[in-house]
Coordinates of C-alpha atoms in Angstrom, one line a residue:
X647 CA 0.0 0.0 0.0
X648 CA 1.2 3.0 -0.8
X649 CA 1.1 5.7 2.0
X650 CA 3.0 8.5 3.7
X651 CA 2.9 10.3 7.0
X652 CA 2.8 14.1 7.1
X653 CA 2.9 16.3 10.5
X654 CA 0.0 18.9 9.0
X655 CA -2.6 18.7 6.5
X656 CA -5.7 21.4 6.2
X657 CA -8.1 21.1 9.2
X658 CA -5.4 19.4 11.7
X659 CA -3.1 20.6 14.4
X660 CA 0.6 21.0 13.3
X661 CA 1.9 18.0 15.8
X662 CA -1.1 15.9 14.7
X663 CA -0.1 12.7 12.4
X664 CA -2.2 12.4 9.5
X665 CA -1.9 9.7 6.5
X666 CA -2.2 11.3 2.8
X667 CA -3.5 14.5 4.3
X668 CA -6.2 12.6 6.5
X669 CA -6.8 11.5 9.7
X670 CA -4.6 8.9 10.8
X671 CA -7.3 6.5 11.5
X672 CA -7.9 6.4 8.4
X673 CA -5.0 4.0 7.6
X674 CA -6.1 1.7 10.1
X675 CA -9.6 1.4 9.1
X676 CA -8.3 0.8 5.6
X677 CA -5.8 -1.8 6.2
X678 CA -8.8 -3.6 8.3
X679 CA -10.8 -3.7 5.5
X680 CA -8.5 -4.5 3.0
X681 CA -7.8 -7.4 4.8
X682 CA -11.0 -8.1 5.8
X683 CA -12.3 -7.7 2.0
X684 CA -8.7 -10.4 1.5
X685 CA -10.5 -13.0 3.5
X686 CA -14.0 -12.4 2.6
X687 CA -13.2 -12.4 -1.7
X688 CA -10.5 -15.2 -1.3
X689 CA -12.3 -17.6 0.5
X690 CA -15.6 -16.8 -2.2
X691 CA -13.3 -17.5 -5.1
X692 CA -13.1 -21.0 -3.6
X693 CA -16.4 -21.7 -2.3
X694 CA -18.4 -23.0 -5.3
X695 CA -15.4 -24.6 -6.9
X696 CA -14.7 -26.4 -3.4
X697 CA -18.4 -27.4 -3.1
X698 CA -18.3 -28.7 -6.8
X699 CA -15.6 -30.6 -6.8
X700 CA -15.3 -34.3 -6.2
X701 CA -14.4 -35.9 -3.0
X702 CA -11.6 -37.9 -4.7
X703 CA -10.0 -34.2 -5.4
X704 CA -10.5 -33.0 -1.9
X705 CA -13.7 -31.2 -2.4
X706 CA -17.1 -31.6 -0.6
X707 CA -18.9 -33.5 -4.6
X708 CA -21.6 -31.4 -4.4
X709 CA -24.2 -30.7 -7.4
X710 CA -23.6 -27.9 -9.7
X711 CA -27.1 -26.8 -8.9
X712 CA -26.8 -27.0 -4.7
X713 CA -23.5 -25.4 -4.9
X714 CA -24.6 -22.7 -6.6
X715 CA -28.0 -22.2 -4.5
X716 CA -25.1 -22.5 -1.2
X717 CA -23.1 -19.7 -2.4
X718 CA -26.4 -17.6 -3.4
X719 CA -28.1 -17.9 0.0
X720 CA -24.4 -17.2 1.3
X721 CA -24.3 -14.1 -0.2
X722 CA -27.7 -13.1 0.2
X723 CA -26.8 -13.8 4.0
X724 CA -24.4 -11.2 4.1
X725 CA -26.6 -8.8 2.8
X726 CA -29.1 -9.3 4.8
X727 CA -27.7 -9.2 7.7
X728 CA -26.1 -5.9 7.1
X729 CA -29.3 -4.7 8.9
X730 CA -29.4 -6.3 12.2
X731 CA -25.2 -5.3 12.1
X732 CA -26.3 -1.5 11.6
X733 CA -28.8 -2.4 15.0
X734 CA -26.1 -4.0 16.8
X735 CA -23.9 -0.4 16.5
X736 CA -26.6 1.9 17.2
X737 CA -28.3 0.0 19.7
X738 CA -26.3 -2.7 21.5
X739 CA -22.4 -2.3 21.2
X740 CA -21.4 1.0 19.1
X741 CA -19.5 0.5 15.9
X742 CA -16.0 0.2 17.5
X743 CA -17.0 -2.5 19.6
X744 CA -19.6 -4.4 17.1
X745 CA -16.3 -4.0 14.0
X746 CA -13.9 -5.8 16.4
X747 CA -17.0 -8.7 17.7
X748 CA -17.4 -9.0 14.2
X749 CA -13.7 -9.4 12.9
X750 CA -13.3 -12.0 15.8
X751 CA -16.3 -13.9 14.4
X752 CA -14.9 -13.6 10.8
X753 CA -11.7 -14.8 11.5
X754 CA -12.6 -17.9 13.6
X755 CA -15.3 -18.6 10.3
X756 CA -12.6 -19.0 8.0
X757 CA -10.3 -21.0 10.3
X758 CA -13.1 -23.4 10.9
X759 CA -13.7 -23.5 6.7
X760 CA -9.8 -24.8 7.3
X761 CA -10.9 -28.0 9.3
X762 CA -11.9 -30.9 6.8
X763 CA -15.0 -31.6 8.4
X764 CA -18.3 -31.0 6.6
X765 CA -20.0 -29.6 9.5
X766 CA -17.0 -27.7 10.5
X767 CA -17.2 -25.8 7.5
X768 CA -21.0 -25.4 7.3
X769 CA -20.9 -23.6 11.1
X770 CA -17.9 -21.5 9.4
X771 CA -19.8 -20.4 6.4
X772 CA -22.6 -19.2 9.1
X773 CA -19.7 -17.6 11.0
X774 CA -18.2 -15.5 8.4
X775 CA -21.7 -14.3 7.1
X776 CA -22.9 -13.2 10.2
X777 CA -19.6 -11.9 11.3
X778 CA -19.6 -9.9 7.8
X779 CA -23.0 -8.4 8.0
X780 CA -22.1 -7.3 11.3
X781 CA -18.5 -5.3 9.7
X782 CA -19.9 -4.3 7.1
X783 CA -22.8 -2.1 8.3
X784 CA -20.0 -0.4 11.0
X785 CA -17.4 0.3 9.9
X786 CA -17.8 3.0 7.0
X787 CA -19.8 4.4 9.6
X788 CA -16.6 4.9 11.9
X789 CA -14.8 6.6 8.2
X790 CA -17.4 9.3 8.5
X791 CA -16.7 10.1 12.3
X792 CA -13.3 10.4 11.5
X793 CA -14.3 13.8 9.7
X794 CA -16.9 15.2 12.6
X795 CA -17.6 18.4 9.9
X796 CA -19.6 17.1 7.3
X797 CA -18.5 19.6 4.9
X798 CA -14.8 18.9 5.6
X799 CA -13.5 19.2 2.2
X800 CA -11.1 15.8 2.4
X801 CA -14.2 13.7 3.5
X802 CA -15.1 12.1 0.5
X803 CA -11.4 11.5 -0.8
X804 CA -11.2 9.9 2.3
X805 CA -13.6 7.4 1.5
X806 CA -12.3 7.1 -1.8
X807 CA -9.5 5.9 -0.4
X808 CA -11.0 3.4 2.1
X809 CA -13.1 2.0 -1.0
X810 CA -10.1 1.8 -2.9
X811 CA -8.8 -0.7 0.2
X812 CA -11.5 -2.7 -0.8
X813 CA -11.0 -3.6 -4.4
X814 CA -7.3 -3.9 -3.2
X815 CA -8.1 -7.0 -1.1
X816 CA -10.5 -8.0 -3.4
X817 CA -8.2 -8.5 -6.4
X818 CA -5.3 -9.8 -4.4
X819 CA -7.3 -12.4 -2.9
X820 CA -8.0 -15.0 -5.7
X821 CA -4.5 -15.1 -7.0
X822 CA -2.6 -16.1 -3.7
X823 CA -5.6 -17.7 -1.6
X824 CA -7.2 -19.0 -5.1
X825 CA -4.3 -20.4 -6.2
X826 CA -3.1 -21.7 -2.9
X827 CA -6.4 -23.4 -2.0
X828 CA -6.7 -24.9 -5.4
X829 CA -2.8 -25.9 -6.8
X830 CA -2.4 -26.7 -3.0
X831 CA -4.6 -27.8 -0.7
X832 CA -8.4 -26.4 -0.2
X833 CA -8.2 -26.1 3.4
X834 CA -4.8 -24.4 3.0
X835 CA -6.3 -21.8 0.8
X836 CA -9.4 -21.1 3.4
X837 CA -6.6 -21.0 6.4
X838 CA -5.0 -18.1 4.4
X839 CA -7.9 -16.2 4.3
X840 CA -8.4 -16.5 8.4
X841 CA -4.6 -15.5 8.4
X842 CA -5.9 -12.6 6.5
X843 CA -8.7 -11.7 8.5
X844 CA -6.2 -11.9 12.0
X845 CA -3.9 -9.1 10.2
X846 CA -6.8 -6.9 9.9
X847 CA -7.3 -7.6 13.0
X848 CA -4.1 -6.4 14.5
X849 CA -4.4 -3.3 12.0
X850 CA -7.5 -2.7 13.7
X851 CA -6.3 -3.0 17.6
X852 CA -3.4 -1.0 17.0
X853 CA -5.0 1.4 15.3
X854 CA -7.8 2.2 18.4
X855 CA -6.0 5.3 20.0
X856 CA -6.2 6.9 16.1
X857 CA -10.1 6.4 15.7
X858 CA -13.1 8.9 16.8
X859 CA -14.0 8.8 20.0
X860 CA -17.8 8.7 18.5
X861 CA -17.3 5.5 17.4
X862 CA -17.1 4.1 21.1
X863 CA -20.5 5.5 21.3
X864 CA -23.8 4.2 21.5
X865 CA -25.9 6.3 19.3
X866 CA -29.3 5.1 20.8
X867 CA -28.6 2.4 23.7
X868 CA -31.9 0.1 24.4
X869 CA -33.2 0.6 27.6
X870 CA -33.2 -2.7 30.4
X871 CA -37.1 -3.3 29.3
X872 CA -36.2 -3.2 25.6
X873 CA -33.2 -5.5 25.8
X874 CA -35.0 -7.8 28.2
X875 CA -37.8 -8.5 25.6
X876 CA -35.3 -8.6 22.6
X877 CA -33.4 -11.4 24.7
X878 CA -36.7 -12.7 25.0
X879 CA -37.9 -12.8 21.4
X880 CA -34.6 -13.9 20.3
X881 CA -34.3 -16.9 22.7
X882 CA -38.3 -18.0 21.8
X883 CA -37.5 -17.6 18.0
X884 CA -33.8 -19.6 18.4
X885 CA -35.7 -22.4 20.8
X886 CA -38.2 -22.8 18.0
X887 CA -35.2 -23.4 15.1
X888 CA -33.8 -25.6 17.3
X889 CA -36.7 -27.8 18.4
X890 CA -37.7 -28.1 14.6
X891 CA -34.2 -28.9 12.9
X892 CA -33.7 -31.5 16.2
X893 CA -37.1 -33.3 15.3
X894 CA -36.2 -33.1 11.7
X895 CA -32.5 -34.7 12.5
X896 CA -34.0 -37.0 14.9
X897 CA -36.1 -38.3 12.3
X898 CA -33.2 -38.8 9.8
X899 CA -34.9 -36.8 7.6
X900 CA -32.3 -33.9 7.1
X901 CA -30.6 -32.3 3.6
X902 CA -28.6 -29.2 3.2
X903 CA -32.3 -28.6 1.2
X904 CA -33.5 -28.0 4.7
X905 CA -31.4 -24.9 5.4
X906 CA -32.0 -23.9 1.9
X907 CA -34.9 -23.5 1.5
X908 CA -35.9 -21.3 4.7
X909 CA -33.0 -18.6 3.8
X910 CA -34.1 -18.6 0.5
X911 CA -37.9 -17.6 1.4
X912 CA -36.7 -15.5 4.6
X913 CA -34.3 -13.2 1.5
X914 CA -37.1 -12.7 -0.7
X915 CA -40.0 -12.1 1.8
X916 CA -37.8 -10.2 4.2
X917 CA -37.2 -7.5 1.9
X918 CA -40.8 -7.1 0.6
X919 CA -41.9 -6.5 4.2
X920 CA -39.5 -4.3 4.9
X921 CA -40.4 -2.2 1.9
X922 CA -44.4 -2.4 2.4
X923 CA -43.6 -1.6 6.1
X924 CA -42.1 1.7 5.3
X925 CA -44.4 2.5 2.0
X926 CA -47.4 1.8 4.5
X927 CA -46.1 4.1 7.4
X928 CA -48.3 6.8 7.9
X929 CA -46.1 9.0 9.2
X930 CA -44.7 9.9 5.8
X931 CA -45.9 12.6 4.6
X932 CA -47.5 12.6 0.3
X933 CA -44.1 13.8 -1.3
X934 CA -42.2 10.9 0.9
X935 CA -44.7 8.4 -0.1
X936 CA -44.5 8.9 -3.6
X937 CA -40.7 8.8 -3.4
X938 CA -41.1 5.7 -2.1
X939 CA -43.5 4.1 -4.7
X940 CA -40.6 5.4 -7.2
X941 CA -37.3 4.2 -5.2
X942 CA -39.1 0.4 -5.3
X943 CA -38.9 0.5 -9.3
X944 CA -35.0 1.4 -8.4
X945 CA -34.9 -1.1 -5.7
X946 CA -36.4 -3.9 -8.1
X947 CA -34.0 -3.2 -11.0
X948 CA -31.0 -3.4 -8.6
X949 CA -32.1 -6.7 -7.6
X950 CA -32.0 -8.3 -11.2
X951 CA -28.8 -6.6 -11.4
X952 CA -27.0 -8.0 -8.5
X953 CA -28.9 -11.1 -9.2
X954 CA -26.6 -11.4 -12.5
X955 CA -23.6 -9.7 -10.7
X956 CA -23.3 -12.0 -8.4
X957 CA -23.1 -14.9 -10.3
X958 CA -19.6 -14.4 -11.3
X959 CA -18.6 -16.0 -8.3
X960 CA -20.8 -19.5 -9.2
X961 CA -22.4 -19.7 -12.6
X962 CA -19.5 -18.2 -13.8
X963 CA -17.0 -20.2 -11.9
X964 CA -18.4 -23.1 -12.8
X965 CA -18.3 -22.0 -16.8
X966 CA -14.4 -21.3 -16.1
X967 CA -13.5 -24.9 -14.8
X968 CA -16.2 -26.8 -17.1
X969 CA -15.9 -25.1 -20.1
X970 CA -12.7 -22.3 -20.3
X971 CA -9.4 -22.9 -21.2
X972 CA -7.2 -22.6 -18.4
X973 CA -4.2 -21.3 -20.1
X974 CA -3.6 -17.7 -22.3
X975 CA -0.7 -17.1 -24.6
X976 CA 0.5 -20.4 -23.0
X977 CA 0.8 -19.1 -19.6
X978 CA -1.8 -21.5 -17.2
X979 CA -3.8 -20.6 -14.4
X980 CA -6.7 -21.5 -11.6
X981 CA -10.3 -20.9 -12.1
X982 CA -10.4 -18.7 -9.5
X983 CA -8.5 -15.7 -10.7
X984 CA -11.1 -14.5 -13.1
X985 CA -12.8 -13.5 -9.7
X986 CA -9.7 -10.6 -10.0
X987 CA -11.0 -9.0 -13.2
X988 CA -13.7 -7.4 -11.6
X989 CA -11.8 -5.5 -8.9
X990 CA -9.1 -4.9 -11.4
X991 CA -11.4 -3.7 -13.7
X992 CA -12.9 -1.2 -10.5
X993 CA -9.9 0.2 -10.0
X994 CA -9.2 0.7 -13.3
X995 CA -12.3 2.4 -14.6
X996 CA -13.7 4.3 -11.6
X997 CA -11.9 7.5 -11.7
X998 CA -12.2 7.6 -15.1
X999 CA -16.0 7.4 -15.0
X1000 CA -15.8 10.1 -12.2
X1001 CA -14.3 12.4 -14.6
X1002 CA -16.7 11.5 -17.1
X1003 CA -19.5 12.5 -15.2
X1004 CA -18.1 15.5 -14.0
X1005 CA -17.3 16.5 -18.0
X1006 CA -20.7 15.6 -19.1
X1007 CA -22.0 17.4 -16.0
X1008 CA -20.2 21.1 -17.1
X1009 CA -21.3 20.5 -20.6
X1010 CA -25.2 20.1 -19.3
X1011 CA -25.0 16.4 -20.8
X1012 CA -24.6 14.3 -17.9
X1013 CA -27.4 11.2 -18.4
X1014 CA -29.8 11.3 -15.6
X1015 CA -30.2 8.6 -12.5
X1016 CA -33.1 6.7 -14.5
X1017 CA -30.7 6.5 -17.8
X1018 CA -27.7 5.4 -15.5
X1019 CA -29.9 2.8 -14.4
X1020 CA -31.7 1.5 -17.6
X1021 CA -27.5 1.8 -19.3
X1022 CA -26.8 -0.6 -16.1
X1023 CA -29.6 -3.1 -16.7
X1024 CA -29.1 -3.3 -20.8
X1025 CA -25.1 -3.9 -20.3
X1026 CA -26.1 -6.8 -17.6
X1027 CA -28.0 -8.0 -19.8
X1028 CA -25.7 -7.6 -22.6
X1029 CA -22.7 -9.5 -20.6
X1030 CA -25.2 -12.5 -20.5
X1031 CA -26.0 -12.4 -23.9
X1032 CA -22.1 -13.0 -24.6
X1033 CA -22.1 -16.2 -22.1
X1034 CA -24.9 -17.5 -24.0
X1035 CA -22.8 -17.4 -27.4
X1036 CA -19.8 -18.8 -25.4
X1037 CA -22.4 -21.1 -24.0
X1038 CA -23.2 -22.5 -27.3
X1039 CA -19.6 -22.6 -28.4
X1040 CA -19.0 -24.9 -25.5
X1041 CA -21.0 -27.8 -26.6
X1042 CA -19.6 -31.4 -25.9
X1043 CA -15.8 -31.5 -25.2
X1044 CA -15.4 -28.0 -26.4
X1045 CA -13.7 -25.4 -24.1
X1046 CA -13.8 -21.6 -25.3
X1047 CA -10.8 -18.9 -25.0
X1048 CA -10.7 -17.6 -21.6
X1049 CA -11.2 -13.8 -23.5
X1050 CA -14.8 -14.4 -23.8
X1051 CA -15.3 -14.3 -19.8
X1052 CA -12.9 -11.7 -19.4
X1053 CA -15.3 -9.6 -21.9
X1054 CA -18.4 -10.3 -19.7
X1055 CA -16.3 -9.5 -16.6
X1056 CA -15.5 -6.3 -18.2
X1057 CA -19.1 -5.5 -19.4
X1058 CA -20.3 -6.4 -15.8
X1059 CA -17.9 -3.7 -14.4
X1060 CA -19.2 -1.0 -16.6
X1061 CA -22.7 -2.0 -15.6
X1062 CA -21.7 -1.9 -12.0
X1063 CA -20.2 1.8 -12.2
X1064 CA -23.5 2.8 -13.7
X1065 CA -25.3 1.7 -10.9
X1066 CA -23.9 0.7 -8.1
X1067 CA -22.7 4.8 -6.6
X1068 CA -25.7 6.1 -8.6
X1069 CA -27.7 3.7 -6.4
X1070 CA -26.1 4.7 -2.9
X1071 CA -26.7 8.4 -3.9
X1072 CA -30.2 7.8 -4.9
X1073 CA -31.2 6.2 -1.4
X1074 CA -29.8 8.8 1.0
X1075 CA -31.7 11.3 -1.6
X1076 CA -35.1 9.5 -1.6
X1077 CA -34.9 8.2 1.8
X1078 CA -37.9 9.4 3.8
X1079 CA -36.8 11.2 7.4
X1080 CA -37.7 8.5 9.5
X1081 CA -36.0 6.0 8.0
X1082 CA -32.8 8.0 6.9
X1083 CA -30.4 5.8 8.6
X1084 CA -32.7 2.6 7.7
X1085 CA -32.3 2.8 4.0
X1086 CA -28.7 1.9 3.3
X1087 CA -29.8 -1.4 4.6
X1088 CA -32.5 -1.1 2.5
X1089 CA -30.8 -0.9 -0.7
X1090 CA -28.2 -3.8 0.5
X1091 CA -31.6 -6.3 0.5
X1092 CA -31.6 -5.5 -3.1
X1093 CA -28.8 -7.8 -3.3
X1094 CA -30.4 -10.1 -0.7
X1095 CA -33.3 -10.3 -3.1
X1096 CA -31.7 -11.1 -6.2
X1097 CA -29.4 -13.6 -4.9
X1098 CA -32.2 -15.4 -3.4
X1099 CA -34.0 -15.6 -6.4
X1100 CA -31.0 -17.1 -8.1
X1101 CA -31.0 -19.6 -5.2
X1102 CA -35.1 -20.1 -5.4
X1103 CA -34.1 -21.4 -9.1
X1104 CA -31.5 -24.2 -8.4
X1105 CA -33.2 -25.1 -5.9
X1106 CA -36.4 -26.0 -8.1
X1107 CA -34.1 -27.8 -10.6
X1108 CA -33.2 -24.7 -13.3
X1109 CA -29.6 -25.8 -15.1
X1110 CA -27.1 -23.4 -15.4
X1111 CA -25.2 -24.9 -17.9
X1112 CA -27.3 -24.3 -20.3
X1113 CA -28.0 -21.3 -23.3
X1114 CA -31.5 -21.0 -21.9
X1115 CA -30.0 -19.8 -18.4
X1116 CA -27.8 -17.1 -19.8
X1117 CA -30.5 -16.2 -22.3
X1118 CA -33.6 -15.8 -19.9
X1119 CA -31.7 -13.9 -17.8
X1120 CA -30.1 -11.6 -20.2
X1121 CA -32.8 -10.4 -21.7
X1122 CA -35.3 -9.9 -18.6
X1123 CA -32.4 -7.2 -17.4
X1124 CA -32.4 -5.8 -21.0
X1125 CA -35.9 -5.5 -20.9
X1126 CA -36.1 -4.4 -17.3
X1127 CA -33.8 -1.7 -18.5
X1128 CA -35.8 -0.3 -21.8
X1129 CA -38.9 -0.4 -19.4
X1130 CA -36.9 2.0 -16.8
X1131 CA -35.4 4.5 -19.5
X1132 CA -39.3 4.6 -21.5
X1133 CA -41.4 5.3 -17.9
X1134 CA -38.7 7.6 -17.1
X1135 CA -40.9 10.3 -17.0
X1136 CA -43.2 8.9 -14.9
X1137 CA -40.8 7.4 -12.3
X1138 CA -39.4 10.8 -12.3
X1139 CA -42.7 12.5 -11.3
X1140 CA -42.8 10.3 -8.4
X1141 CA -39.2 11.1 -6.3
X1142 CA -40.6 14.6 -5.4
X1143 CA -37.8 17.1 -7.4
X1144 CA -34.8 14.5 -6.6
X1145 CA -32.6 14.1 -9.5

């Protein structure tokens, strides 16, 4: 990582340390999540190739199918439980404390992937979802308390930066941990990610006497009756789980389908309530409302969005090792590295869509948010209209040049800078007051919602090696797209003067 210490910067003390011009904290939150982003991307670059593989190979000799419904409701997991995370630092623990709970859980999830026992690596899986959720709803918050003026000039930089620690982890991961756990050994490969997540660790301990003081803070502790009956829901809801998976094991009656199938119904009716719960509040007042009723239009093409996205990591995967050469301009490699094009292709492309925008912006021709998001749903679309081709080209013994997946990688990414910041800016903007701080979680059960649906489908038998699954897909988002930019005009009359 490139960095540097300087004794000043605008808005600090002469004698106070700062890192590129910012708080110093700052480098400790981003070598955390760098890390952290290390052990969550590596270990998913492996997950559905370990899941698929045969037992005679070392992996678990799972279904193509159930291994990609696994990793689906995974992911959808993670998501999901971004909200109850973002109600753990508020409520419970603060975000300093509920980051390092939440690292500990991480790390001892991946170590427990490292075990060869089945059940071992199921409770890790659990582990590192839930530990995720929990990271990921805290600790941006503790990059914004770093700057306690919201109009401190070097407050979005500075989460530039920390993003950029992200995509760093993300595209280091697969190459060492990927080709570790796959040229190696599997467990191997998931231990490095623990040993990953125990360096962000130690970035984040050491870094404590740099961070805000507000993050030790509980913005809005429960009160002894409130925690009381929360103890008491939870333990009545856990009891009931427990009671009914014990009669179901007692019976000899249980499959991973069991597990399945809950998550899966829980990630697509979760986020439909949560939506109809805050469109039916009558506390909103009629301009809130009908930002609402346009923000679910945004909310539903997000989810077919990151329900293609997010496929690069299984569908995908599973095209690379069944039906992609392994080797360009005679130079081999592991499956798993394609999951490094993405976040290379980030890093690469980001600032110069920033600068795009802000060109198109002077020049009064900057697309609007609805065109950003029909151009993000036709180019989804679009990069699974090229893996139907390659699809095709794939038939029988066939195995296709590994360009065309780094071409629908590339695609993807372009889609993604399209909507994925439009999408984060468009929430805070059409959030209602009430639920201001609600709504990030919100959009994050976008992703809940489209994975799910992805895992709803292998689970009731849908192939995915197959020109029918590319092609279905591909052209609902292109169409979900053409609908978006043509009732543009009437979505836009509903978010109130937001544009």
């Amino acid at each position: 990582m490139a960095s540097s210490l300087t004794a000043s910067s605008a808005g600090t003390s002469g004698s106070e340390k700062t890192f590129l011009g910012h708080p110093m904290g700052l480098a400790f939150l981003f070598m955390t999540e760098m890390w952290e982003r290390y052990s969550f991307y590596g270990m998913r670059a492996l997950l559905v190739l370990y899941l698929a593989t045969n037992v005679a190979d070392g992996g678990l000799g799972m279904k193509d199918a159930t291994a990609v419904a696994i990793y689906s409701v995974y992911n959808a997991m993670v998501y999901l439980l971004a909200l109850p995370g973002g109600w753990l630092g508020d409520r419970v623990w603060g975000a300093r404390k509920a980051v390092a709970v939440a690292g500990v859980v991480i790390m001892a999830g991946h170590f427990l992937l490292a075990v060869p026992a089945e059940i071992s690596f199921f409770v890790g899986l659990a582990l590192i979802a839930a530990g995720s959720g929990v990271l990921k709803a805290n600790i941006s918050t503790m990059v914004g308390h770093l700057y306690p003026d919201k109009n401190d000039p070097r407050r979005d930089g500075g989460f530039t930066i920390f993003y950029m620690g992200i995509n760093l982890g993300a595209f280091v991961a697969p190459l060492t941990i990927g080709w570790v756990g796959q040229k190696v050994n599997w467990h191997l490969g998931f231990a490095m990610a623990g040993v990953g997540m125990a360096l962000g660790l130690l970035f984040y301990f050491f870094g404590f006497r740099f961070l805000s003081q507000e993050s030790n803070k509980v913005p809005s502790p429960l009160s002894a009756e409130e925690r009381s009956a929360v103890v008491k829901k939870a333990l009545i809801w856990l009891g009931v789980a427990a009671a009914a998976y014990a009669v179901v094991g007692l019976a000899g009656l249980f499959t991973i389908d069991w597990a399945l199938w809950p998550l899966t119904i829980l990630g697509l009716v979760l986020p439909a309530w949560y939506l109809l719960r805050i469109k039916r509040d009558k506390d909103l007042s009629p301009v809130e409302q009908g930002r609402m009723s346009g923000y679910i239009w945004f909310f539903v093409a997000a989810a077919v969005f990151w329900g293609i996205y997010d496929q690069t990591g299984s569908t995908l995967s599973l095209f690379a090792k069944n039906d992609t050469q392994s080797a360009l301009f005679g130079f081999s490699f592991p499956e798993s590295w394609y999951q490094s094009l993405n976040p290379l292709f980030v890093m690469a492309l980001a600032p110069l869509f920033a600068m795009l925008w802000v060109a198109l912006f002077k020049r009064g021709k900057e697309p609007s948010t609805l065109s950003k998001f029909a151009a993000a749903l036709v180019l989804i679309g679009g990069s699974f209209g090229v893996m139907m081709v390659a699809q095709g080209l794939a038939a029988g013994d066939a195995k296709v040049s590994p360009m065309w997946l780094v071409s629908v990688y590339f695609i993807q990414t372009v889609g993604e800078l399209c909507l994925s910041p439009v999408g984060l800016s468009l929430t805070t903007k059409l959030a209602p007051a009430k639920y201001a701080s609600q709504m990030m979680g919100v959009w994050f059960l976008a992703v809940t919602a489209g994975d799910s649906v992805i895992a709803l489908l292998q689970l009731i038998g849908a192939p995915t090696d197959t020109q029918a699954w590319f092609a279905s897909q591909g052209v609902l988002a292109a169409l979900a797209g053409v609908a978006i930019f043509m009732y543009r005009r009437k979505v836009k009359a509903l978010m109130g003067g937001v544009h």
